[in-house]
PDB file of C-alpha atoms and ligand atoms in Angstrom:
ATOM      1  CA  MET A  25     -39.669  -8.967  16.886  1.00 39.00           C
ATOM      2  CA  THR A  26     -37.103  -6.293  17.529  1.00 42.00           C
ATOM      3  CA  ALA A  27     -34.818  -6.529  20.531  1.00 44.00           C
ATOM      4  CA  ALA A  28     -35.541  -4.106  23.371  1.00 47.00           C
ATOM      5  CA  VAL A  29     -33.674  -0.894  22.707  1.00 46.00           C
ATOM      6  CA  LEU A  30     -31.841   0.680  25.593  1.00 45.00           C
ATOM      7  CA  PRO A  31     -32.076   4.453  25.503  1.00 46.00           C
ATOM      8  CA  ALA A  32     -29.874   5.351  28.446  1.00 50.00           C
ATOM      9  CA  PRO A  33     -26.120   4.910  28.468  1.00 69.00           C
ATOM     10  CA  ARG A  34     -25.465   1.366  29.580  1.00 90.00           C
ATOM     11  CA  ILE A  35     -23.026   2.361  32.282  1.00 95.00           C
ATOM     12  CA  PRO A  36     -24.747   4.252  35.085  1.00 98.00           C
ATOM     13  CA  ARG A  37     -23.145   7.630  35.692  1.00 97.00           C
ATOM     14  CA  HIS A  38     -24.087   7.573  39.362  1.00 98.00           C
ATOM     15  CA  ILE A  39     -24.602   4.561  41.633  1.00 98.00           C
ATOM     16  CA  ALA A  40     -25.982   4.800  45.176  1.00 98.00           C
ATOM     17  CA  ILE A  41     -25.508   1.850  47.529  1.00 98.00           C
ATOM     18  CA  VAL A  42     -27.086   0.856  50.854  1.00 98.00           C
ATOM     19  CA  MET A  43     -24.310  -1.304  52.272  1.00 98.00           C
ATOM     20  CA  ASP A  44     -26.363  -3.629  54.456  1.00 98.00           C
ATOM     21  CA  GLY A  45     -25.725  -7.005  56.080  1.00 98.00           C
ATOM     22  CA  ASN A  46     -22.487  -6.602  58.051  1.00 98.00           C
ATOM     23  CA  GLY A  47     -24.087  -7.747  61.298  1.00 98.00           C
ATOM     24  CA  ARG A  48     -25.654 -10.874  59.804  1.00 98.00           C
ATOM     25  CA  TRP A  49     -22.403 -11.709  58.015  1.00 98.00           C
ATOM     26  CA  ALA A  50     -20.595 -11.667  61.369  1.00 98.00           C
ATOM     27  CA  LYS A  51     -23.363 -13.607  63.110  1.00 98.00           C
ATOM     28  CA  LEU A  52     -23.105 -16.396  60.533  1.00 98.00           C
ATOM     29  CA  ARG A  53     -19.466 -16.686  61.550  1.00 98.00           C
ATOM     30  CA  LYS A  54     -20.305 -16.510  65.267  1.00 98.00           C
ATOM     31  CA  ARG A  55     -18.326 -13.305  65.580  1.00 98.00           C
ATOM     32  CA  PRO A  56     -19.277  -9.902  67.032  1.00 97.00           C
ATOM     33  CA  ARG A  57     -20.978  -7.349  64.778  1.00 98.00           C
ATOM     34  CA  ALA A  58     -17.778  -5.252  64.818  1.00 97.00           C
ATOM     35  CA  PHE A  59     -16.077  -8.044  62.871  1.00 98.00           C
ATOM     36  CA  GLY A  60     -18.684  -7.629  60.133  1.00 98.00           C
ATOM     37  CA  HIS A  61     -18.188  -3.872  60.006  1.00 98.00           C
ATOM     38  CA  ARG A  62     -14.439  -4.313  59.583  1.00 97.00           C
ATOM     39  CA  ALA A  63     -15.033  -6.751  56.717  1.00 98.00           C
ATOM     40  CA  GLY A  64     -17.434  -4.178  55.298  1.00 98.00           C
ATOM     41  CA  VAL A  65     -14.583  -1.688  54.923  1.00 97.00           C
ATOM     42  CA  ASP A  66     -12.724  -4.180  52.697  1.00 97.00           C
ATOM     43  CA  ALA A  67     -15.828  -4.501  50.530  1.00 98.00           C
ATOM     44  CA  VAL A  68     -15.940  -0.694  50.192  1.00 97.00           C
ATOM     45  CA  ARG A  69     -12.387  -0.747  48.860  1.00 97.00           C
ATOM     46  CA  LYS A  70     -13.247  -3.442  46.295  1.00 97.00           C
ATOM     47  CA  VAL A  71     -16.336  -1.636  45.071  1.00 98.00           C
ATOM     48  CA  ILE A  72     -14.473   1.662  44.661  1.00 98.00           C
ATOM     49  CA  GLU A  73     -11.885  -0.157  42.523  1.00 97.00           C
ATOM     50  CA  ALA A  74     -14.628  -1.803  40.455  1.00 98.00           C
ATOM     51  CA  ALA A  75     -16.382   1.541  39.971  1.00 98.00           C
ATOM     52  CA  LEU A  76     -13.132   3.132  38.803  1.00 97.00           C
ATOM     53  CA  ARG A  77     -12.542   0.294  36.321  1.00 96.00           C
ATOM     54  CA  SER A  78     -16.036   0.463  34.868  1.00 96.00           C
ATOM     55  CA  GLY A  79     -16.100   4.224  34.316  1.00 95.00           C
ATOM     56  CA  VAL A  80     -18.820   5.115  36.836  1.00 97.00           C
ATOM     57  CA  GLN A  81     -18.453   8.826  37.639  1.00 97.00           C
ATOM     58  CA  VAL A  82     -20.220   9.127  40.976  1.00 98.00           C
ATOM     59  CA  LEU A  83     -20.594   6.604  43.790  1.00 98.00           C
ATOM     60  CA  THR A  84     -22.683   7.385  46.880  1.00 98.00           C
ATOM     61  CA  LEU A  85     -22.370   4.993  49.811  1.00 98.00           C
ATOM     62  CA  PHE A  86     -24.730   4.884  52.798  1.00 98.00           C
ATOM     63  CA  ALA A  87     -22.404   4.314  55.749  1.00 97.00           C
ATOM     64  CA  PHE A  88     -24.439   5.527  58.745  1.00 97.00           C
ATOM     65  CA  SER A  89     -28.038   6.655  58.799  1.00 97.00           C
ATOM     66  CA  SER A  90     -29.600   9.254  61.054  1.00 96.00           C
ATOM     67  CA  GLU A  91     -31.506   6.321  62.604  1.00 97.00           C
ATOM     68  CA  ASN A  92     -28.353   4.275  63.317  1.00 98.00           C
ATOM     69  CA  TRP A  93     -27.691   6.341  66.474  1.00 97.00           C
ATOM     70  CA  ALA A  94     -30.384   4.145  68.019  1.00 97.00           C
ATOM     71  CA  ARG A  95     -28.006   1.154  67.974  1.00 97.00           C
ATOM     72  CA  PRO A  96     -26.207   0.037  71.145  1.00 97.00           C
ATOM     73  CA  PRO A  97     -23.668   2.743  72.161  1.00 96.00           C
ATOM     74  CA  SER A  98     -20.759   0.298  71.887  1.00 96.00           C
ATOM     75  CA  GLU A  99     -21.607  -0.442  68.232  1.00 97.00           C
ATOM     76  CA  VAL A 100     -21.971   3.268  67.425  1.00 96.00           C
ATOM     77  CA  ARG A 101     -18.615   3.941  69.097  1.00 95.00           C
ATOM     78  CA  HIS A 102     -16.963   1.166  67.127  1.00 96.00           C
ATOM     79  CA  LEU A 103     -18.392   2.446  63.837  1.00 97.00           C
ATOM     80  CA  MET A 104     -17.074   5.960  64.548  1.00 95.00           C
ATOM     81  CA  GLU A 105     -13.600   4.633  65.359  1.00 94.00           C
ATOM     82  CA  LEU A 106     -13.584   2.501  62.244  1.00 96.00           C
ATOM     83  CA  PHE A 107     -14.663   5.451  60.168  1.00 95.00           C
ATOM     84  CA  LEU A 108     -11.954   7.715  61.579  1.00 93.00           C
ATOM     85  CA  ARG A 109      -9.273   5.058  61.063  1.00 93.00           C
ATOM     86  CA  ALA A 110     -10.352   4.373  57.464  1.00 94.00           C
ATOM     87  CA  LEU A 111     -10.356   8.091  56.657  1.00 93.00           C
ATOM     88  CA  ARG A 112      -6.851   8.628  57.997  1.00 91.00           C
ATOM     89  CA  LYS A 113      -5.530   5.556  56.236  1.00 92.00           C
ATOM     90  CA  GLU A 114      -7.206   5.676  52.832  1.00 92.00           C
ATOM     91  CA  THR A 115      -7.730   9.299  51.826  1.00 92.00           C
ATOM     92  CA  ARG A 116      -4.313   9.938  50.329  1.00 91.00           C
ATOM     93  CA  GLU A 117      -4.368   6.817  48.162  1.00 93.00           C
ATOM     94  CA  LEU A 118      -7.893   7.574  46.989  1.00 95.00           C
ATOM     95  CA  GLY A 119      -6.738  11.016  45.885  1.00 94.00           C
ATOM     96  CA  ASP A 120      -3.789   9.526  44.014  1.00 94.00           C
ATOM     97  CA  ASN A 121      -6.216   7.232  42.188  1.00 95.00           C
ATOM     98  CA  GLY A 122      -8.424  10.116  41.064  1.00 96.00           C
ATOM     99  CA  VAL A 123     -11.138   9.723  43.715  1.00 96.00           C
ATOM    100  CA  ARG A 124     -12.602  12.856  45.255  1.00 95.00           C
ATOM    101  CA  LEU A 125     -14.216  12.332  48.623  1.00 95.00           C
ATOM    102  CA  ARG A 126     -17.319  14.191  49.823  1.00 96.00           C
ATOM    103  CA  PHE A 127     -19.528  13.653  52.850  1.00 96.00           C
ATOM    104  CA  ILE A 128     -23.256  14.180  52.973  1.00 97.00           C
ATOM    105  CA  GLY A 129     -25.225  14.259  56.209  1.00 97.00           C
ATOM    106  CA  GLU A 130     -25.495  16.257  59.425  1.00 96.00           C
ATOM    107  CA  ARG A 131     -21.890  16.516  60.636  1.00 95.00           C
ATOM    108  CA  SER A 132     -22.370  18.565  63.757  1.00 94.00           C
ATOM    109  CA  ALA A 133     -23.318  15.394  65.676  1.00 94.00           C
ATOM    110  CA  PHE A 134     -19.816  13.947  65.231  1.00 94.00           C
ATOM    111  CA  SER A 135     -16.754  14.418  67.454  1.00 93.00           C
ATOM    112  CA  SER A 136     -14.451  17.278  66.510  1.00 95.00           C
ATOM    113  CA  ASP A 137     -11.749  14.712  65.595  1.00 92.00           C
ATOM    114  CA  LEU A 138     -14.044  13.150  63.063  1.00 93.00           C
ATOM    115  CA  GLN A 139     -15.256  16.472  61.695  1.00 95.00           C
ATOM    116  CA  LEU A 140     -11.648  17.588  61.210  1.00 95.00           C
ATOM    117  CA  ALA A 141     -10.723  14.318  59.488  1.00 94.00           C
ATOM    118  CA  MET A 142     -13.695  14.684  57.163  1.00 95.00           C
ATOM    119  CA  ALA A 143     -12.759  18.253  56.245  1.00 95.00           C
ATOM    120  CA  ALA A 144      -9.120  17.191  55.706  1.00 94.00           C
ATOM    121  CA  SER A 145     -10.185  14.326  53.420  1.00 94.00           C
ATOM    122  CA  GLU A 146     -12.351  16.634  51.354  1.00 95.00           C
ATOM    123  CA  SER A 147      -9.510  19.066  50.831  1.00 93.00           C
ATOM    124  CA  VAL A 148      -6.990  16.515  49.509  1.00 91.00           C
ATOM    125  CA  SER A 149      -5.995  17.543  45.994  1.00 85.00           C
ATOM    126  CA  ILE A 150      -6.924  15.132  43.235  1.00 87.00           C
ATOM    127  CA  ALA A 151      -4.453  14.283  40.476  1.00 82.00           C
ATOM    128  CA  SER A 152      -7.006  13.732  37.722  1.00 89.00           C
ATOM    129  CA  LEU A 153     -10.635  13.338  38.703  1.00 95.00           C
ATOM    130  CA  LYS A 154     -12.138   9.968  37.807  1.00 97.00           C
ATOM    131  CA  LEU A 155     -14.703   9.326  40.504  1.00 97.00           C
ATOM    132  CA  THR A 156     -16.609  11.414  43.037  1.00 97.00           C
ATOM    133  CA  LEU A 157     -17.203   9.331  46.137  1.00 97.00           C
ATOM    134  CA  ASN A 158     -19.944  10.580  48.455  1.00 97.00           C
ATOM    135  CA  ILE A 159     -20.101   8.980  51.857  1.00 97.00           C
ATOM    136  CA  ALA A 160     -23.467   9.430  53.546  1.00 97.00           C
ATOM    137  CA  VAL A 161     -22.952   9.657  57.304  1.00 97.00           C
ATOM    138  CA  ASN A 162     -25.619  10.682  59.780  1.00 97.00           C
ATOM    139  CA  TYR A 163     -27.632  11.076  56.622  1.00 98.00           C
ATOM    140  CA  GLY A 164     -31.375  10.841  56.192  1.00 98.00           C
ATOM    141  CA  GLY A 165     -33.384  11.614  53.069  1.00 98.00           C
ATOM    142  CA  ARG A 166     -35.972  13.474  55.134  1.00 98.00           C
ATOM    143  CA  TRP A 167     -33.291  15.512  56.892  1.00 98.00           C
ATOM    144  CA  ASP A 168     -31.901  16.486  53.470  1.00 98.00           C
ATOM    145  CA  ILE A 169     -35.288  17.712  52.213  1.00 98.00           C
ATOM    146  CA  VAL A 170     -35.983  19.628  55.436  1.00 98.00           C
ATOM    147  CA  ALA A 171     -32.530  21.298  55.334  1.00 98.00           C
ATOM    148  CA  ALA A 172     -33.063  22.316  51.695  1.00 98.00           C
ATOM    149  CA  THR A 173     -36.541  23.666  52.502  1.00 98.00           C
ATOM    150  CA  ARG A 174     -35.081  25.738  55.314  1.00 98.00           C
ATOM    151  CA  ALA A 175     -32.432  27.181  52.988  1.00 98.00           C
ATOM    152  CA  VAL A 176     -35.040  28.101  50.374  1.00 98.00           C
ATOM    153  CA  ALA A 177     -37.259  29.671  53.056  1.00 98.00           C
ATOM    154  CA  ALA A 178     -34.301  31.778  54.222  1.00 98.00           C
ATOM    155  CA  GLU A 179     -33.739  32.992  50.656  1.00 98.00           C
ATOM    156  CA  ALA A 180     -37.415  33.889  50.347  1.00 98.00           C
ATOM    157  CA  LYS A 181     -37.350  35.736  53.671  1.00 97.00           C
ATOM    158  CA  ALA A 182     -34.313  37.701  52.525  1.00 98.00           C
ATOM    159  CA  GLY A 183     -36.173  38.662  49.349  1.00 97.00           C
ATOM    160  CA  LEU A 184     -33.764  36.722  47.101  1.00 98.00           C
ATOM    161  CA  ILE A 185     -36.503  34.573  45.574  1.00 97.00           C
ATOM    162  CA  GLU A 186     -40.256  34.995  45.022  1.00 97.00           C
ATOM    163  CA  ILE A 187     -42.419  32.241  46.531  1.00 97.00           C
ATOM    164  CA  ASP A 188     -44.057  31.668  43.119  1.00 97.00           C
ATOM    165  CA  ALA A 189     -40.626  31.178  41.537  1.00 98.00           C
ATOM    166  CA  ILE A 190     -39.774  28.211  43.777  1.00 98.00           C
ATOM    167  CA  ASP A 191     -39.712  25.034  41.715  1.00 98.00           C
ATOM    168  CA  GLN A 192     -38.053  21.605  41.822  1.00 97.00           C
ATOM    169  CA  ALA A 193     -34.754  22.975  40.562  1.00 97.00           C
ATOM    170  CA  THR A 194     -34.692  25.521  43.414  1.00 98.00           C
ATOM    171  CA  LEU A 195     -35.002  22.809  46.027  1.00 98.00           C
ATOM    172  CA  GLU A 196     -32.557  20.540  44.220  1.00 97.00           C
ATOM    173  CA  ARG A 197     -29.873  23.199  44.327  1.00 97.00           C
ATOM    174  CA  HIS A 198     -29.973  23.042  48.105  1.00 98.00           C
ATOM    175  CA  LEU A 199     -29.947  19.262  48.504  1.00 98.00           C
ATOM    176  CA  SER A 200     -26.685  17.794  49.676  1.00 97.00           C
ATOM    177  CA  LEU A 201     -25.774  16.028  46.419  1.00 98.00           C
ATOM    178  CA  ALA A 202     -26.067  19.184  44.297  1.00 98.00           C
ATOM    179  CA  PRO A 203     -24.853  19.719  41.611  1.00 97.00           C
ATOM    180  CA  LEU A 204     -24.215  16.041  40.872  1.00 97.00           C
ATOM    181  CA  PRO A 205     -26.540  14.040  38.595  1.00 96.00           C
ATOM    182  CA  GLU A 206     -29.117  11.894  40.390  1.00 96.00           C
ATOM    183  CA  PRO A 207     -28.376   8.193  40.824  1.00 98.00           C
ATOM    184  CA  ASP A 208     -29.118   6.005  37.795  1.00 98.00           C
ATOM    185  CA  LEU A 209     -28.774   2.824  39.800  1.00 98.00           C
ATOM    186  CA  PHE A 210     -29.562   2.082  43.460  1.00 98.00           C
ATOM    187  CA  ILE A 211     -28.138  -1.099  44.967  1.00 98.00           C
ATOM    188  CA  ARG A 212     -29.094  -2.530  48.350  1.00 98.00           C
ATOM    189  CA  THR A 213     -27.277  -5.573  49.651  1.00 98.00           C
ATOM    190  CA  GLY A 214     -28.429  -7.740  52.557  1.00 98.00           C
ATOM    191  CA  GLY A 215     -31.805  -8.819  51.206  1.00 98.00           C
ATOM    192  CA  GLU A 216     -34.097  -6.106  52.578  1.00 98.00           C
ATOM    193  CA  ALA A 217     -36.271  -4.416  49.961  1.00 98.00           C
ATOM    194  CA  ARG A 218     -36.467  -0.927  51.430  1.00 98.00           C
ATOM    195  CA  ILE A 219     -34.902   2.525  51.097  1.00 98.00           C
ATOM    196  CA  SER A 220     -34.362   3.118  54.863  1.00 98.00           C
ATOM    197  CA  ASN A 221     -34.511   6.914  54.489  1.00 98.00           C
ATOM    198  CA  PHE A 222     -31.637   7.100  51.977  1.00 98.00           C
ATOM    199  CA  LEU A 223     -31.858   9.568  49.058  1.00 98.00           C
ATOM    200  CA  LEU A 224     -35.635  10.049  49.032  1.00 98.00           C
ATOM    201  CA  TRP A 225     -35.782  12.958  46.611  1.00 98.00           C
ATOM    202  CA  HIS A 226     -33.119  11.665  44.238  1.00 98.00           C
ATOM    203  CA  LEU A 227     -34.390   8.107  43.835  1.00 98.00           C
ATOM    204  CA  ALA A 228     -37.616   9.195  42.104  1.00 97.00           C
ATOM    205  CA  TYR A 229     -36.552   7.624  38.771  1.00 97.00           C
ATOM    206  CA  THR A 230     -33.531   5.575  39.797  1.00 98.00           C
ATOM    207  CA  GLU A 231     -33.398   1.892  38.819  1.00 98.00           C
ATOM    208  CA  LEU A 232     -33.649  -0.171  42.025  1.00 98.00           C
ATOM    209  CA  TYR A 233     -31.603  -3.346  42.482  1.00 98.00           C
ATOM    210  CA  PHE A 234     -31.867  -5.543  45.575  1.00 98.00           C
ATOM    211  CA  THR A 235     -29.548  -8.455  46.234  1.00 98.00           C
ATOM    212  CA  PRO A 236     -29.468 -10.969  49.102  1.00 98.00           C
ATOM    213  CA  VAL A 237     -25.640 -10.873  49.125  1.00 98.00           C
ATOM    214  CA  LEU A 238     -24.431  -9.541  52.487  1.00 98.00           C
ATOM    215  CA  TRP A 239     -22.293  -6.423  52.145  1.00 98.00           C
ATOM    216  CA  PRO A 240     -18.914  -7.970  53.149  1.00 98.00           C
ATOM    217  CA  ASP A 241     -19.387 -10.552  50.356  1.00 98.00           C
ATOM    218  CA  PHE A 242     -20.253  -7.958  47.713  1.00 98.00           C
ATOM    219  CA  ASP A 243     -17.290  -7.993  45.313  1.00 97.00           C
ATOM    220  CA  ALA A 244     -16.391  -6.959  41.744  1.00 97.00           C
ATOM    221  CA  THR A 245     -18.423  -9.851  40.281  1.00 98.00           C
ATOM    222  CA  CYS A 246     -21.530  -8.832  42.242  1.00 98.00           C
ATOM    223  CA  PHE A 247     -20.971  -5.221  41.159  1.00 98.00           C
ATOM    224  CA  GLN A 248     -20.755  -6.318  37.530  1.00 97.00           C
ATOM    225  CA  GLY A 249     -23.968  -8.338  38.001  1.00 97.00           C
ATOM    226  CA  ALA A 250     -25.760  -5.151  39.052  1.00 98.00           C
ATOM    227  CA  LEU A 251     -24.342  -3.258  36.047  1.00 97.00           C
ATOM    228  CA  ASN A 252     -25.520  -6.042  33.724  1.00 97.00           C
ATOM    229  CA  GLU A 253     -29.009  -5.910  35.172  1.00 97.00           C
ATOM    230  CA  TYR A 254     -29.035  -2.119  34.796  1.00 97.00           C
ATOM    231  CA  ALA A 255     -28.032  -2.442  31.137  1.00 96.00           C
ATOM    232  CA  ARG A 256     -31.091  -4.635  30.533  1.00 95.00           C
ATOM    233  CA  ARG A 257     -33.538  -2.126  32.001  1.00 95.00           C
ATOM    234  CA  GLU A 258     -35.531   0.216  29.815  1.00 93.00           C
ATOM    235  CA  ARG A 259     -35.813   3.624  31.455  1.00 93.00           C
ATOM    236  CA  ARG A 260     -38.995   5.245  30.221  1.00 93.00           C
ATOM    237  CA  PHE A 261     -39.460   8.265  32.527  1.00 93.00           C
ATOM    238  CA  GLY A 262     -43.206   8.148  31.920  1.00 94.00           C
ATOM    239  CA  GLN A 263     -42.985   7.657  28.156  1.00 93.00           C
ATOM    240  CA  THR A 264     -43.867   4.539  26.143  1.00 95.00           C
ATOM    241  CA  SER A 265     -41.398   1.959  24.827  1.00 94.00           C
ATOM    242  CA  GLU A 266     -42.211   3.089  21.283  1.00 93.00           C
ATOM    243  CA  GLN A 267     -41.279   6.688  22.041  1.00 91.00           C
ATOM    244  CA  ILE A 268     -38.006   5.615  23.592  1.00 88.00           C
ATOM    245  CA  ALA A 269     -37.201   3.477  20.532  1.00 87.00           C
ATOM    246  CA  GLU A 270     -37.857   6.466  18.236  1.00 85.00           C
ATOM    247  CA  VAL A 271     -35.320   8.584  20.122  1.00 75.00           C
ATOM    248  CA  VAL A 272     -32.723   5.825  19.932  1.00 66.00           C
ATOM    249  CA  ASP A 273     -33.366   5.242  16.209  1.00 67.00           C
ATOM    250  CA  ALA A 274     -33.169   8.957  15.352  1.00 62.00           C
TER     251      ALA A 274
HETATM  252  C1  IPE B 181     -24.872  -2.160  57.559  1.00 94.80           C
HETATM  253  O1  IPE B 181     -24.891  -3.428  58.122  1.00 94.80           O
HETATM  254  C2  IPE B 181     -23.915  -1.225  58.257  1.00 94.80           C
HETATM  255  C3  IPE B 181     -24.548  -0.122  58.977  1.00 94.80           C
HETATM  256  C4  IPE B 181     -25.830   0.125  59.053  1.00 94.80           C
HETATM  257  C5  IPE B 181     -23.657   0.765  59.684  1.00 94.80           C
HETATM  258  P1  IPE B 181     -25.781  -3.740  59.402  1.00 94.80           P
HETATM  259  O2  IPE B 181     -24.989  -3.419  60.619  1.00 94.80           O
HETATM  260  O3  IPE B 181     -27.092  -3.061  59.318  1.00 94.80           O
HETATM  261  O4  IPE B 181     -25.956  -5.304  59.258  1.00 94.80           O
HETATM  262  P2  IPE B 181     -27.272  -6.154  59.517  1.00 94.80           P
HETATM  263  O5  IPE B 181     -28.374  -5.549  58.701  1.00 94.80           O
HETATM  264  O6  IPE B 181     -27.561  -6.088  60.988  1.00 94.80           O
HETATM  265  O7  IPE B 181     -26.901  -7.525  59.064  1.00 94.80           O
HETATM  266  C1  IPE B 182     -29.429   1.194  56.296  1.00 94.80           C
HETATM  267  O1  IPE B 182     -29.226  -0.018  56.944  1.00 94.80           O
HETATM  268  C2  IPE B 182     -28.365   2.167  56.663  1.00 94.80           C
HETATM  269  C3  IPE B 182     -27.005   1.854  56.223  1.00 94.80           C
HETATM  270  C4  IPE B 182     -26.638   0.850  55.478  1.00 94.80           C
HETATM  271  C5  IPE B 182     -26.020   2.792  56.642  1.00 94.80           C
HETATM  272  P1  IPE B 182     -29.994  -0.392  58.296  1.00 94.80           P
HETATM  273  O2  IPE B 182     -29.554  -1.748  58.680  1.00 94.80           O
HETATM  274  O3  IPE B 182     -29.811   0.673  59.297  1.00 94.80           O
HETATM  275  O4  IPE B 182     -31.518  -0.389  57.809  1.00 94.80           O
HETATM  276  P2  IPE B 182     -32.824  -0.995  58.472  1.00 94.80           P
HETATM  277  O5  IPE B 182     -32.825  -0.569  59.911  1.00 94.80           O
HETATM  278  O6  IPE B 182     -32.737  -2.486  58.350  1.00 94.80           O
HETATM  279  O7  IPE B 182     -33.950  -0.451  57.672  1.00 94.80           O
HETATM  280 MG1   MG B 183     -28.897  -3.584  58.537  1.00 94.80          MG
END
């Protein structure tokens, strides 16, 4: 019997993460949810370092969903403050380490302070680009698809594109992650096995990995565990194992 042949590069180019479980982590320690969110920021730092070390090119982190506004106002306020503080504190060092920061999501809902800090972080010059870090804030996969559809409709109305010429690539060009490659690996911490309106379009063929580890406990070893699992997967994209093996053998 021949060993399973892995067609795709073993290191995912792009990893998307739903960072879930901060609240439960705090509850286990009998502390307020805010304590869990603060610990979550430390986990973000560790995972960025691990991604840099392993040669991942794009990391997309789900920090605040379009549905998270429904949380108690005090928790939303705390998350916004934490976000603003982290941006002001970390951006420069990220740039020095070759990390380019981008935000995806509907920004107009945020305070002007936060919008300015986001724009400032995105304009920091990068010494030598190693990793593109997308932070998804007030992001929803359905929002993304609707916004792209609107942009394509506007082009059609202006006579820039024929309706019959609209295809998947047209829509993709207008999605917020364009022109980056789609995620190879999706990780969700915290034990829930759902997408929660994250990158709906882009996850069509992404390898999904769910772990019960709560986000503040997710460290370099957990990250490596996910990479190892990814390396064992055979990505077939609709083809058969035999076809994939032929390509690898060629
Ligand atoms: C993820 O952790 C952080 C955000 C959604 C902002 P949660 O706050 O959802 O933590 P749990 O799921 O309640 O444990
Ligand atoms: C998903 O986590 C969003 C983020 C991690 C930012 P949630 O905790 O909001 O997801 P649900 O509500 O359990 O699906
Ligand atoms: Mg949660």
